[in-house]
Amino acid sequence: MIEEMESPTDEQVGLIKITLEGRRMAYPDRFDQKKLLNLHKAKMLLERAFALLGQ
């Protein structure tokens, strides 16, 4: 599943970064911003879970 998610593009990394800084885009782009951040968080948590299971 993690392999299917791939790595974020440079633009997505930038969007994640400004989101973590607390800056928000105008609607309707804010929905995409929130969706991307949630997907990124889910991927990080899955990677962490697999690392813990592999210990």
Tab-separated table of C-alpha atoms in Angstrom:
chain	number	residue	atom	x	y	z
A	1	MET	CA	0.000	0.000	0.000
A	2	ILE	CA	2.798	2.413	0.843
A	3	GLU	CA	4.420	1.771	-2.530
A	4	GLU	CA	1.160	2.703	-4.259
A	5	MET	CA	1.093	6.065	-2.474
A	6	GLU	CA	4.468	7.076	-3.950
A	7	SER	CA	6.394	10.152	-2.862
A	8	PRO	CA	4.851	13.613	-3.080
A	9	THR	CA	5.843	15.871	-5.972
A	10	ASP	CA	7.817	19.049	-5.331
A	11	GLU	CA	4.596	21.054	-5.509
A	12	GLN	CA	2.890	18.736	-3.030
A	13	VAL	CA	5.865	18.960	-0.660
A	14	GLY	CA	5.581	22.746	-0.798
A	15	LEU	CA	1.864	22.574	-0.092
A	16	ILE	CA	2.413	20.213	2.847
A	17	LYS	CA	5.085	22.534	4.199
A	18	ILE	CA	2.918	25.669	4.116
A	19	THR	CA	0.038	23.698	5.617
A	20	LEU	CA	2.223	22.604	8.538
A	21	GLU	CA	3.191	26.263	9.004
A	22	GLY	CA	-0.495	27.027	9.533
A	23	ARG	CA	-1.126	28.894	6.276
A	24	ARG	CA	-4.375	28.067	4.524
A	25	MET	CA	-5.434	28.425	0.920
A	26	ALA	CA	-8.766	29.888	-0.179
A	27	TYR	CA	-11.741	27.611	-0.828
A	28	PRO	CA	-12.127	25.309	-2.805
A	29	ASP	CA	-8.347	24.723	-2.910
A	30	ARG	CA	-8.344	24.315	0.865
A	31	PHE	CA	-10.157	20.980	0.482
A	32	ASP	CA	-7.338	19.651	-1.700
A	33	GLN	CA	-4.799	21.064	0.751
A	34	LYS	CA	-6.425	19.251	3.672
A	35	LYS	CA	-6.808	16.019	1.677
A	36	LEU	CA	-3.125	16.053	0.714
A	37	LEU	CA	-2.014	16.689	4.298
A	38	ASN	CA	-4.203	13.846	5.606
A	39	LEU	CA	-2.821	11.479	2.962
A	40	HIS	CA	0.734	12.465	3.894
A	41	LYS	CA	0.036	11.888	7.596
A	42	ALA	CA	-1.526	8.485	6.859
A	43	LYS	CA	1.499	7.430	4.844
A	44	MET	CA	3.874	8.501	7.614
A	45	LEU	CA	1.863	6.562	10.204
A	46	LEU	CA	1.765	3.439	8.011
A	47	GLU	CA	5.530	3.592	7.492
A	48	ARG	CA	5.993	3.960	11.243
A	49	ALA	CA	3.686	1.016	11.955
A	50	PHE	CA	5.533	-1.236	9.496
A	51	ALA	CA	8.859	-0.223	11.027
A	52	LEU	CA	7.589	-1.120	14.503
A	53	LEU	CA	6.238	-4.455	13.284
A	54	GLY	CA	9.552	-5.236	11.635
A	55	GLN	CA	11.531	-4.878	14.869
